mmCIF file of C-alpha atoms in Angstrom:
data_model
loop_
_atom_site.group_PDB
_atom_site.id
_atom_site.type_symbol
_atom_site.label_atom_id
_atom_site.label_comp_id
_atom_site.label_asym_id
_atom_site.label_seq_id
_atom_site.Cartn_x
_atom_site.Cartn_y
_atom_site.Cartn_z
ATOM 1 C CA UNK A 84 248.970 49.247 129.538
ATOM 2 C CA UNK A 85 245.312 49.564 130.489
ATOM 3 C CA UNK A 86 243.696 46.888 132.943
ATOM 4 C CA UNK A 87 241.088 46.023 130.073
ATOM 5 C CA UNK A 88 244.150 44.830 128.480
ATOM 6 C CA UNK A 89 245.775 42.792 131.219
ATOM 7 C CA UNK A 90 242.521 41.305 131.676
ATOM 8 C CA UNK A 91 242.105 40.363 127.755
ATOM 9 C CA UNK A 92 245.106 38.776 127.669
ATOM 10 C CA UNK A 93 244.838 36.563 130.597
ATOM 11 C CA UNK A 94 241.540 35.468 129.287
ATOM 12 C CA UNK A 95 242.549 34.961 125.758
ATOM 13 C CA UNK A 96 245.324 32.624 127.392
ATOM 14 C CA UNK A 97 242.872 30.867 129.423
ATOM 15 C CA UNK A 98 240.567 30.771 126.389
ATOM 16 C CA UNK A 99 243.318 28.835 124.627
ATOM 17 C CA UNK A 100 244.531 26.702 127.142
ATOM 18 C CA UNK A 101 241.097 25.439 127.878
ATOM 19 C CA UNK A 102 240.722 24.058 124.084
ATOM 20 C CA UNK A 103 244.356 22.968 124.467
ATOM 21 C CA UNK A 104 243.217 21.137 127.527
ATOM 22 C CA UNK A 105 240.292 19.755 125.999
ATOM 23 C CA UNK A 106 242.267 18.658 122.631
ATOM 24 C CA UNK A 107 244.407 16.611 124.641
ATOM 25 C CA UNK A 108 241.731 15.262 126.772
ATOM 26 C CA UNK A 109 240.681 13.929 123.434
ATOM 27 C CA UNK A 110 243.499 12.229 122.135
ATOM 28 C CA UNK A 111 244.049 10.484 125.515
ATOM 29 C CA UNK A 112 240.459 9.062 125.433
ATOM 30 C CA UNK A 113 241.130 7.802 121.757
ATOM 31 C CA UNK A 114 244.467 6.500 122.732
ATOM 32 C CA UNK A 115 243.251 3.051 122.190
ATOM 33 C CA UNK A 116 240.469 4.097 119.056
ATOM 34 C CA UNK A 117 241.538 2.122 115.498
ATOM 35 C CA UNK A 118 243.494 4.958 113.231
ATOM 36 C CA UNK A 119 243.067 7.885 115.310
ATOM 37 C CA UNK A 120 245.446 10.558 114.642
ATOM 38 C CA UNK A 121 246.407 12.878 117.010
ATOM 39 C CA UNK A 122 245.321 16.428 116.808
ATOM 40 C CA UNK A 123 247.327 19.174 118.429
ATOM 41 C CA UNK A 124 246.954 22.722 119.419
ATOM 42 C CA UNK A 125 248.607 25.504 117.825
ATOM 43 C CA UNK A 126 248.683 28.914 119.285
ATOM 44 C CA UNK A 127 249.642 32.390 117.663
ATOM 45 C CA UNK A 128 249.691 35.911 118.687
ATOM 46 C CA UNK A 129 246.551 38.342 118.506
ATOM 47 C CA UNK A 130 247.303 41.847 116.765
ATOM 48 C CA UNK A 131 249.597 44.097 119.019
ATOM 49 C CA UNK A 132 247.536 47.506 120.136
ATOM 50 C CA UNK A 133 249.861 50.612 119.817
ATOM 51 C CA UNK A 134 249.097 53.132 122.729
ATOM 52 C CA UNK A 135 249.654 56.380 122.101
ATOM 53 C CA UNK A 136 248.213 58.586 124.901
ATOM 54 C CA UNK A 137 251.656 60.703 126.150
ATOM 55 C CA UNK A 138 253.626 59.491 123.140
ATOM 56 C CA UNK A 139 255.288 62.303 121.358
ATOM 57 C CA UNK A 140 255.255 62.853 117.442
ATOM 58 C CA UNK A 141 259.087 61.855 117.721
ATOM 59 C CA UNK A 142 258.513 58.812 119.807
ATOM 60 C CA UNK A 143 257.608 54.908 118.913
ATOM 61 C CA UNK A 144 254.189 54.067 120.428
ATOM 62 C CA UNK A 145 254.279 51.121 122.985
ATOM 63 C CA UNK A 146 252.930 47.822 121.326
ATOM 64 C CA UNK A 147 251.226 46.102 123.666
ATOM 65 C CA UNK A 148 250.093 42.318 122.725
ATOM 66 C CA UNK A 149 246.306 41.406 123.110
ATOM 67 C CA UNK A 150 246.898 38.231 123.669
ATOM 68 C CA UNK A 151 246.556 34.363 121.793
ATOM 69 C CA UNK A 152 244.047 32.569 119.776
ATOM 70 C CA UNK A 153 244.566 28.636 119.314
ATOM 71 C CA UNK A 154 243.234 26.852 116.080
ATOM 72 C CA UNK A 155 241.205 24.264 117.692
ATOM 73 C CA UNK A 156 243.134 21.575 116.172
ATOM 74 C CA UNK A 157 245.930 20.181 113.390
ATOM 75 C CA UNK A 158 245.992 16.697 113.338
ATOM 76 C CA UNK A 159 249.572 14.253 113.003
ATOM 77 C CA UNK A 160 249.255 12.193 110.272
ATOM 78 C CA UNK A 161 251.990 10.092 111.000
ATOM 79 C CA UNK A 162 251.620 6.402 110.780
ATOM 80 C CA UNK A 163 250.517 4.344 113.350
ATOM 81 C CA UNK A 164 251.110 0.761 114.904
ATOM 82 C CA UNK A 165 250.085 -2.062 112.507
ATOM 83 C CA UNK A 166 248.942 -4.716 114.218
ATOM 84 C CA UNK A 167 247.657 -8.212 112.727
ATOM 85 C CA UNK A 168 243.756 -9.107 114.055
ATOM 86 C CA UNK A 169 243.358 -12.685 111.437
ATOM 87 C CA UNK A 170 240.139 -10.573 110.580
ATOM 88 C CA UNK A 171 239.490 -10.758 106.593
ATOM 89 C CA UNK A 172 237.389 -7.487 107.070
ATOM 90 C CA UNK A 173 240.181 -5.635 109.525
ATOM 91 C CA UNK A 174 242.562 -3.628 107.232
ATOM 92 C CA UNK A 175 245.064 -1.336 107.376
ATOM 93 C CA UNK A 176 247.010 0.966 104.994
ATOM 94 C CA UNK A 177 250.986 1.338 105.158
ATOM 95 C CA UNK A 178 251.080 4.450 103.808
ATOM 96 C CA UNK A 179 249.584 8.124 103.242
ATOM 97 C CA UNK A 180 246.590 7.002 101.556
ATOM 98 C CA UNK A 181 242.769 6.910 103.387
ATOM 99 C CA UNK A 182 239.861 4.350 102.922
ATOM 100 C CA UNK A 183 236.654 6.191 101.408
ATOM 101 C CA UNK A 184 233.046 5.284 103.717
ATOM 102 C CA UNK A 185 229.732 7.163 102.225
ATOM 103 C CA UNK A 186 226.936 7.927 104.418
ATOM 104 C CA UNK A 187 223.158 7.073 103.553
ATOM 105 C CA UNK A 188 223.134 10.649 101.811
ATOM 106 C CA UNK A 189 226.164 10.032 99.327
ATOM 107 C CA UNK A 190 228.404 12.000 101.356
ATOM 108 C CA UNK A 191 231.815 10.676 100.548
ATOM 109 C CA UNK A 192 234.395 10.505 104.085
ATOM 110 C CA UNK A 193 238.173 9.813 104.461
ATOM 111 C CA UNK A 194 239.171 7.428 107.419
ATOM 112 C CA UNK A 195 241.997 5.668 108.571
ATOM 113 C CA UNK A 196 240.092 2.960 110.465
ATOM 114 C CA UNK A 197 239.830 -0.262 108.793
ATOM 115 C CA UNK A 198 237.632 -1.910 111.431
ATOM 116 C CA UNK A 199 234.517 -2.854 108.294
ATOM 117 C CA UNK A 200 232.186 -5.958 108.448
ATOM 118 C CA UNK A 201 229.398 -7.180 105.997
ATOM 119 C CA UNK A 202 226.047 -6.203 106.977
ATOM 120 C CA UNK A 203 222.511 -7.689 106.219
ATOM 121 C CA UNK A 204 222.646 -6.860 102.852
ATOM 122 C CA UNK A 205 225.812 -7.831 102.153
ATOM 123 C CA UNK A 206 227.139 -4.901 102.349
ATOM 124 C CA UNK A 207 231.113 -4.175 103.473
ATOM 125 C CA UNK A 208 230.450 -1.013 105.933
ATOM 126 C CA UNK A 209 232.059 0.710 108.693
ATOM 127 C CA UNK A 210 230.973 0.708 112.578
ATOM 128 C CA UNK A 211 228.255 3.701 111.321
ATOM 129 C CA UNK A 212 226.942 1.362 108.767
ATOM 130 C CA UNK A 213 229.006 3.523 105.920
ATOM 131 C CA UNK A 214 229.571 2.038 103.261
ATOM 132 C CA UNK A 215 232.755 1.448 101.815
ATOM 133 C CA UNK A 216 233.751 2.779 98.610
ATOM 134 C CA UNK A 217 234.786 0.349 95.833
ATOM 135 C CA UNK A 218 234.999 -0.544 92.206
ATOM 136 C CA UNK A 219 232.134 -3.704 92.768
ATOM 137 C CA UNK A 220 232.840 -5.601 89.587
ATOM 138 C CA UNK A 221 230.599 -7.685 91.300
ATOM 139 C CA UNK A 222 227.984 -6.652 93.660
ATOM 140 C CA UNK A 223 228.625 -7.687 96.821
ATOM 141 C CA UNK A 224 225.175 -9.189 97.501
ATOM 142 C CA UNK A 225 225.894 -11.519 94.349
ATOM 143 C CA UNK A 226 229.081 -12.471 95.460
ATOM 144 C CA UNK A 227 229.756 -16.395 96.049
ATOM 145 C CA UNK A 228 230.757 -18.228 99.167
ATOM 146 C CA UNK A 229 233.964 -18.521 100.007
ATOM 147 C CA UNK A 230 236.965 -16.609 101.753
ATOM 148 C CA UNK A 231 237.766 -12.689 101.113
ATOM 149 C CA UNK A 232 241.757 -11.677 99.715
ATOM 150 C CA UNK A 233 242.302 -8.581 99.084
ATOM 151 C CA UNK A 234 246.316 -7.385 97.923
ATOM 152 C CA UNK A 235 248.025 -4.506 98.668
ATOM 153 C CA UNK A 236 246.336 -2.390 95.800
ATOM 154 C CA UNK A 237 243.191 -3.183 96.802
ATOM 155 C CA UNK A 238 242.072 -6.268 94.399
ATOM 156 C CA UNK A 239 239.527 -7.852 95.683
ATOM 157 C CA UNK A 240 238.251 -11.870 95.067
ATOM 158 C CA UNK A 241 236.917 -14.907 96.471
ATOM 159 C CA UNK A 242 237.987 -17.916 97.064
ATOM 160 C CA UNK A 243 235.440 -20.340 96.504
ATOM 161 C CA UNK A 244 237.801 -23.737 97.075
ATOM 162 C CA UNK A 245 238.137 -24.476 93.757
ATOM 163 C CA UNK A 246 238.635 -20.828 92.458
ATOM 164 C CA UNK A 247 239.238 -17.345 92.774
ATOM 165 C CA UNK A 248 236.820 -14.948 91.559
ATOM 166 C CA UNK A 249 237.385 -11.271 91.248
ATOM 167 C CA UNK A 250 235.214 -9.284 92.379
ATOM 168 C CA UNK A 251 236.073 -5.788 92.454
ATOM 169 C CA UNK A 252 239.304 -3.407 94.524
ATOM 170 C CA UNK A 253 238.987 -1.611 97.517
ATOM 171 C CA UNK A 254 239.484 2.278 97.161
ATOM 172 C CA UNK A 255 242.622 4.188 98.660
ATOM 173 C CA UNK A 256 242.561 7.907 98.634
ATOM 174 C CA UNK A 257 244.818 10.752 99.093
ATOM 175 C CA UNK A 258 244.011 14.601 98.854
ATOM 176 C CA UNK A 259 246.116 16.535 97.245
ATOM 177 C CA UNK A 260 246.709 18.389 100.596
ATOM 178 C CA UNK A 261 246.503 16.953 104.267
ATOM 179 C CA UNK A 262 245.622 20.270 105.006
ATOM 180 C CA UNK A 263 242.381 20.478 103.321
ATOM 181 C CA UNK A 264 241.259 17.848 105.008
ATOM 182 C CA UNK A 265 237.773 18.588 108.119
ATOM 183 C CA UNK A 266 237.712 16.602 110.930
ATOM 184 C CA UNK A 267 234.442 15.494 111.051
ATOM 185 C CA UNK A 268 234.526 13.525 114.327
ATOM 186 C CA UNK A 269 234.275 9.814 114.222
ATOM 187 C CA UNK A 270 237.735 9.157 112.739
ATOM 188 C CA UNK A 271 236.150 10.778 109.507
ATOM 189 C CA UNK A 272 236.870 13.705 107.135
ATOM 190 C CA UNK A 273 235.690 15.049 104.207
ATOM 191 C CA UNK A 274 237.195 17.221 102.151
ATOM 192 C CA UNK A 275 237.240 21.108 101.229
ATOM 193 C CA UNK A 276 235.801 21.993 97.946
ATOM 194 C CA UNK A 277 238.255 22.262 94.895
ATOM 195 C CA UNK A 278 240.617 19.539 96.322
ATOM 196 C CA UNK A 279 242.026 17.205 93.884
ATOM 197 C CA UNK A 280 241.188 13.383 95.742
ATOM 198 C CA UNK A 281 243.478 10.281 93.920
ATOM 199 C CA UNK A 282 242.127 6.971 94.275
ATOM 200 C CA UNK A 283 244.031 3.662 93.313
ATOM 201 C CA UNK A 284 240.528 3.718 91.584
ATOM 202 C CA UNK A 285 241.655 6.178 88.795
ATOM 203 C CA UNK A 286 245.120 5.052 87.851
ATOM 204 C CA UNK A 287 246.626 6.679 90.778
ATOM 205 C CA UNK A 288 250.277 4.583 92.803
ATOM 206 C CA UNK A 289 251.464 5.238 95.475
ATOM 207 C CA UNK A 290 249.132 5.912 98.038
ATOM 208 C CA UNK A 291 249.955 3.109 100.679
ATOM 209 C CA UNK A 292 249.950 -0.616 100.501
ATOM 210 C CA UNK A 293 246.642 -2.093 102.080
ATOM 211 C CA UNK A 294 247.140 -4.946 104.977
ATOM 212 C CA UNK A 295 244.347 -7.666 105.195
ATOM 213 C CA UNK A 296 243.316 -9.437 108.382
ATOM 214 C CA UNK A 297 244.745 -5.848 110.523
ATOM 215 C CA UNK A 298 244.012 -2.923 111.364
ATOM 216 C CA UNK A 299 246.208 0.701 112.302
ATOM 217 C CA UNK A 300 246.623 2.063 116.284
ATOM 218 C CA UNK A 301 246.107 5.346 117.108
ATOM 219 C CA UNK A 302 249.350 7.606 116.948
ATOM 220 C CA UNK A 303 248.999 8.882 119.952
ATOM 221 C CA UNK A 304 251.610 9.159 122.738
ATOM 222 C CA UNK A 305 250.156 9.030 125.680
ATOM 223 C CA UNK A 306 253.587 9.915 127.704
ATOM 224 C CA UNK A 307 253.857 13.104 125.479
ATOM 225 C CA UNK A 308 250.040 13.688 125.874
ATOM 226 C CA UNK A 309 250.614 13.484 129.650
ATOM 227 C CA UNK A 310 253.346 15.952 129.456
ATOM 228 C CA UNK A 311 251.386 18.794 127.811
ATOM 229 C CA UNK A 312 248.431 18.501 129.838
ATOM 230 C CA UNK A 313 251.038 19.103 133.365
ATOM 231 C CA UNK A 314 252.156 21.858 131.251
ATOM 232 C CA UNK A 315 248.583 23.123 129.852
ATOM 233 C CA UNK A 316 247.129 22.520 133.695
ATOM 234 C CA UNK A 317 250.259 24.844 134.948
ATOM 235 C CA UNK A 318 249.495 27.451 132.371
ATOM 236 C CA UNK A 319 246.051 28.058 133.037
ATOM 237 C CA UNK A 320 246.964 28.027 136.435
ATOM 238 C CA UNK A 321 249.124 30.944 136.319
ATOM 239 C CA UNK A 322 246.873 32.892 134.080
ATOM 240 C CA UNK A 323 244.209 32.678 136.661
ATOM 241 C CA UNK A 324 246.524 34.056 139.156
ATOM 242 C CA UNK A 325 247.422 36.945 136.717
ATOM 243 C CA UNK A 326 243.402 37.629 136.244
ATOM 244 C CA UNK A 327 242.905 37.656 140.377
ATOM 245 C CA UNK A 328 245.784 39.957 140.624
ATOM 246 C CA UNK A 329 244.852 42.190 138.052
ATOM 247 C CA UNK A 330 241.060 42.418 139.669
ATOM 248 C CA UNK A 331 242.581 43.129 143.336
ATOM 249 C CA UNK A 332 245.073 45.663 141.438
ATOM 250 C CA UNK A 333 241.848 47.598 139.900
ATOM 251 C CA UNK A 334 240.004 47.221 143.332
ATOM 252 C CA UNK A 335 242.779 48.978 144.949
ATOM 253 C CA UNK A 336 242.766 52.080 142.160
ATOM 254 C CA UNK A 337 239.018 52.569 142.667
ATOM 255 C CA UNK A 338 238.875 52.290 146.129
ATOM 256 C CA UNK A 339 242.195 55.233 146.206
ATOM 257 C CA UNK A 340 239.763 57.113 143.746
ATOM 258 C CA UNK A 341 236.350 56.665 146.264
#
């Protein structure tokens, strides 16, 4: 095996365990961030290089791996904590299902975090002033005084004291495939083009129950997180060690060759 490929596949290891390093870095700094979902690093093998110099025509060549590339990260969608706030805008869904936010541009996002309030124009919205996405039998600016409900499909009314009025349901979605779901930072995704999105909004059950006056913890666990960056730190450690050794091993051939 050459030293160009010694060398490639310490640094595609320490390549990998730096984003591995970072992911988890991440997760720990969210630990306490409203429906964040942990994202985790997953490694596979580069394309083995046959060498063939001294290899007869009756011989196997020697495969000789180039090393690992790391998707940058898959994310656990496993349910979090529930945990009751007394908040009518906090909710949470119990369940696979995602609230819908859309940016100023129409841009429709997935999150998990519940954490909305009403903004000057009435508006329910997330902490990035999103929107969120609803079947506003009512507009919200026109709605009357009064207390928000909102049940576990998402119907939403006022109590006024001396009545309920409806006024519209909150949208739950669910891709047809966690997987085509983007991280787009901010505890929101959007979705890859051609995937089929159901909403409580279009006939669609069960998607999760929503929970008024709480909101979802992060999934994260932090004692597991802990573990894998010891292990990550320990990893990159050792690769370093392998990329010193292999530069004082090709010092030593050149300076034999000098």
């Amino acid at each position: 095996m050459g030293v160009n490929n010694t060398f490639s596949t310490s640094l595609t290891g320490m390549n990998g365990l730096q984003t591995q390093l970072d992911i988890v870095a991440n997760n720990v700094s969210n630990s306490n961030t409203t429906g964040y979902k942990t994202q985790q690093a997953s490694f596979s093998e580069l394309l083995n290089k046959d060498i063939t110099e001294d290899v007869t025509e009756d011989e196997q060549p020697l495969a000789v791996n180039m090393g690992v590339k790391v998707t940058s990260g898959e994310a656990d969608y496993s349910q979090g904590t529930i945990s009751e706030t007394g908040v009518s805008t906090d909710f949470a869904i119990n369940g696979n299902g995602f609230f819908g936010v859309t940016d100023t541009s129409g841009n429709l996002y997935l999150t998990r975090d519940g954490d909305f309030s009403f903004d000057a124009n009435g508006d329910l919205v997330n902490s990035q002033g999103y929107k969120v996405s609803m079947n506003a039998t009512v507009p919200t600016n026109q709605w009357p005084s009064g207390t928000l409900n909102v049940s576990s499909n998402g119907e939403m009314s006022i109590n006024t004291g001396t009545e309920s009025v409806q006024v519209g349901q909150l949208a739950i979605y669910e891709p047809s495939s966690l997987s085509s779901l983007i991280n787009r930072g901010d505890n929101l995704y959007s979705v890859a083009t051609g995937t089929t999105l159901n909403s409580n909004l279009n006939g669609a059950t069960d998607l999760g129950s929503i929970k008024q006056g709480a909101l979802e913890s992060s999934n994260v666990d932090l004692a597991s997180e802990m573990s894998n960056l010891i292990i990550a730190q320990r990893a990159y450690s050792l690769n370093s060690q392998m990329l010193k050794s292999n530069d004082d091993m090709w010092e030593s051939i050149n300076s034999f060759n000098s």
